[in-house]
Amino acid sequence: MKRNRVGLGGVFLLCGLSASCLAADIQIAGMIIDQTVSRVGRMFYDDLSSDMEIPDNIVSVVVNERPDPFLGNIISIEVDENVVYEDRIGSRMLGLDEKVQAAKSVIQSVFQQKIDIQKQLERK
């Protein structure tokens, strides 16, 4: 499946910034949404999404980043609105590759669980 990479600005642009569009429950399957705020967060997002294949039964993967004055920045990843991964990233890129690999592992596990559940539901 081809993945769709769209930042928040792209979603609003697609909607034309109309109030009715923002109020509607719009779901576009297979989206990887970037909500990072720093250079390191963007690098995390780019590395994470570079070869990610999203199954058909997944609506969206959202990469969030929020600043924390004591810990640097906190990266969290949501799959279909459920937080499945959260970790701290500093302003330096130390250990970034390991954190991306850990996040990919968790996400692939979640994808596999959803696929297994879908198969069980189809059998019944």
mmCIF file of C-alpha atoms in Angstrom:
data_model
loop_
_atom_site.group_PDB
_atom_site.id
_atom_site.type_symbol
_atom_site.label_atom_id
_atom_site.label_comp_id
_atom_site.label_asym_id
_atom_site.label_seq_id
_atom_site.Cartn_x
_atom_site.Cartn_y
_atom_site.Cartn_z
ATOM 1 C CA MET A 1 0.000 0.000 0.000
ATOM 2 C CA LYS A 2 1.292 3.406 -0.870
ATOM 3 C CA ARG A 3 1.613 5.579 2.215
ATOM 4 C CA ASN A 4 0.351 9.121 2.454
ATOM 5 C CA ARG A 5 2.591 11.640 4.223
ATOM 6 C CA VAL A 6 0.776 14.798 5.106
ATOM 7 C CA GLY A 7 1.509 17.411 7.733
ATOM 8 C CA LEU A 8 -1.301 19.090 9.601
ATOM 9 C CA GLY A 9 -1.183 22.022 7.184
ATOM 10 C CA GLY A 10 -1.884 19.651 4.306
ATOM 11 C CA VAL A 11 -4.950 18.253 6.048
ATOM 12 C CA PHE A 12 -6.361 21.742 6.555
ATOM 13 C CA LEU A 13 -5.489 22.660 2.982
ATOM 14 C CA LEU A 14 -7.345 19.600 1.746
ATOM 15 C CA CYS A 15 -10.376 20.705 3.719
ATOM 16 C CA GLY A 16 -10.210 24.258 2.435
ATOM 17 C CA LEU A 17 -10.171 25.511 6.036
ATOM 18 C CA SER A 18 -13.963 25.478 6.108
ATOM 19 C CA ALA A 19 -15.676 25.140 9.466
ATOM 20 C CA SER A 20 -17.936 22.393 8.166
ATOM 21 C CA CYS A 21 -14.946 20.328 7.071
ATOM 22 C CA LEU A 22 -13.210 20.738 10.422
ATOM 23 C CA ALA A 23 -16.358 19.653 12.227
ATOM 24 C CA ALA A 24 -16.916 16.609 10.021
ATOM 25 C CA ASP A 25 -15.532 13.217 10.977
ATOM 26 C CA ILE A 26 -13.121 12.724 8.090
ATOM 27 C CA GLN A 27 -10.991 9.604 7.897
ATOM 28 C CA ILE A 28 -8.384 9.024 5.219
ATOM 29 C CA ALA A 29 -6.839 5.573 5.576
ATOM 30 C CA GLY A 30 -3.104 5.054 5.606
ATOM 31 C CA MET A 31 -2.008 8.495 6.783
ATOM 32 C CA ILE A 32 1.256 9.188 8.573
ATOM 33 C CA ILE A 33 0.834 12.608 10.161
ATOM 34 C CA ASP A 34 3.773 14.705 11.301
ATOM 35 C CA GLN A 35 3.107 16.839 14.385
ATOM 36 C CA THR A 36 6.721 17.326 15.414
ATOM 37 C CA VAL A 37 8.062 20.740 16.401
ATOM 38 C CA SER A 38 11.863 20.436 16.343
ATOM 39 C CA ARG A 39 14.612 19.486 13.929
ATOM 40 C CA VAL A 40 15.324 16.276 15.844
ATOM 41 C CA GLY A 41 11.601 15.474 15.947
ATOM 42 C CA ARG A 42 11.399 15.927 12.187
ATOM 43 C CA MET A 43 14.400 13.631 11.727
ATOM 44 C CA PHE A 44 12.685 11.037 13.938
ATOM 45 C CA TYR A 45 9.538 11.317 11.814
ATOM 46 C CA ASP A 46 11.477 11.066 8.543
ATOM 47 C CA ASP A 47 13.409 7.982 9.694
ATOM 48 C CA LEU A 48 10.273 6.353 11.078
ATOM 49 C CA SER A 49 8.107 6.930 8.039
ATOM 50 C CA SER A 50 10.738 6.325 5.355
ATOM 51 C CA ASP A 51 9.848 2.677 4.730
ATOM 52 C CA MET A 52 6.676 2.184 6.757
ATOM 53 C CA GLU A 53 3.926 0.166 5.104
ATOM 54 C CA ILE A 54 0.540 0.794 6.678
ATOM 55 C CA PRO A 55 -1.997 -2.063 6.518
ATOM 56 C CA ASP A 56 -5.414 -1.370 5.012
ATOM 57 C CA ASN A 57 -7.193 -1.636 8.365
ATOM 58 C CA ILE A 58 -5.138 1.202 9.942
ATOM 59 C CA VAL A 59 -6.584 4.681 9.570
ATOM 60 C CA SER A 60 -3.696 6.822 10.774
ATOM 61 C CA VAL A 61 -0.336 6.976 12.472
ATOM 62 C CA VAL A 62 0.401 10.290 14.187
ATOM 63 C CA VAL A 63 3.866 11.299 15.376
ATOM 64 C CA ASN A 64 3.473 13.939 18.104
ATOM 65 C CA GLU A 65 6.158 15.950 19.831
ATOM 66 C CA ARG A 66 5.751 18.193 22.833
ATOM 67 C CA PRO A 67 8.403 20.210 24.648
ATOM 68 C CA ASP A 68 9.239 19.355 28.224
ATOM 69 C CA PRO A 69 11.375 21.907 30.081
ATOM 70 C CA PHE A 70 13.110 19.242 32.169
ATOM 71 C CA LEU A 71 13.386 16.298 29.786
ATOM 72 C CA GLY A 72 13.915 17.833 26.337
ATOM 73 C CA ASN A 73 11.072 16.842 24.020
ATOM 74 C CA ILE A 74 8.645 13.963 24.322
ATOM 75 C CA ILE A 75 7.807 11.981 21.181
ATOM 76 C CA SER A 76 4.612 9.957 21.154
ATOM 77 C CA ILE A 77 3.094 7.852 18.424
ATOM 78 C CA GLU A 78 -0.609 7.172 18.049
ATOM 79 C CA VAL A 79 -2.065 4.396 15.927
ATOM 80 C CA ASP A 80 -5.756 5.000 15.280
ATOM 81 C CA GLU A 81 -5.893 7.510 18.177
ATOM 82 C CA ASN A 82 -4.269 5.135 20.705
ATOM 83 C CA VAL A 83 -0.860 6.078 22.089
ATOM 84 C CA VAL A 84 1.400 3.079 21.472
ATOM 85 C CA TYR A 85 4.863 4.610 21.989
ATOM 86 C CA GLU A 86 6.311 7.454 24.030
ATOM 87 C CA ASP A 87 9.913 8.412 24.703
ATOM 88 C CA ARG A 88 12.149 11.397 25.339
ATOM 89 C CA ILE A 89 14.385 12.821 22.655
ATOM 90 C CA GLY A 90 17.021 15.396 23.402
ATOM 91 C CA SER A 91 18.179 18.277 21.257
ATOM 92 C CA ARG A 92 21.161 16.173 20.244
ATOM 93 C CA MET A 93 20.710 13.164 18.044
ATOM 94 C CA LEU A 94 22.305 10.719 20.485
ATOM 95 C CA GLY A 95 20.505 7.382 20.335
ATOM 96 C CA LEU A 96 17.974 8.576 17.761
ATOM 97 C CA ASP A 97 18.432 5.522 15.516
ATOM 98 C CA GLU A 98 17.800 3.157 18.425
ATOM 99 C CA LYS A 99 14.654 5.057 19.405
ATOM 100 C CA VAL A 100 13.366 4.948 15.831
ATOM 101 C CA GLN A 101 13.990 1.192 15.674
ATOM 102 C CA ALA A 102 12.213 0.683 19.005
ATOM 103 C CA ALA A 103 9.242 2.725 17.781
ATOM 104 C CA LYS A 104 9.122 0.768 14.505
ATOM 105 C CA SER A 105 9.115 -2.487 16.449
ATOM 106 C CA VAL A 106 6.212 -1.365 18.631
ATOM 107 C CA ILE A 107 4.242 -0.065 15.655
ATOM 108 C CA GLN A 108 4.761 -3.273 13.663
ATOM 109 C CA SER A 109 3.561 -5.246 16.683
ATOM 110 C CA VAL A 110 0.408 -3.104 16.889
ATOM 111 C CA PHE A 111 -0.148 -3.515 13.138
ATOM 112 C CA GLN A 112 0.174 -7.290 13.472
ATOM 113 C CA GLN A 113 -2.266 -7.389 16.408
ATOM 114 C CA LYS A 114 -4.833 -5.430 14.389
ATOM 115 C CA ILE A 115 -4.352 -7.724 11.388
ATOM 116 C CA ASP A 116 -4.803 -10.801 13.608
ATOM 117 C CA ILE A 117 -7.965 -9.360 15.150
ATOM 118 C CA GLN A 118 -9.336 -8.539 11.693
ATOM 119 C CA LYS A 119 -8.688 -12.113 10.529
ATOM 120 C CA GLN A 120 -10.436 -13.526 13.592
ATOM 121 C CA LEU A 121 -13.454 -11.300 12.982
ATOM 122 C CA GLU A 122 -13.628 -12.348 9.337
ATOM 123 C CA ARG A 123 -13.667 -16.046 10.310
ATOM 124 C CA LYS A 124 -16.750 -15.588 12.477
#
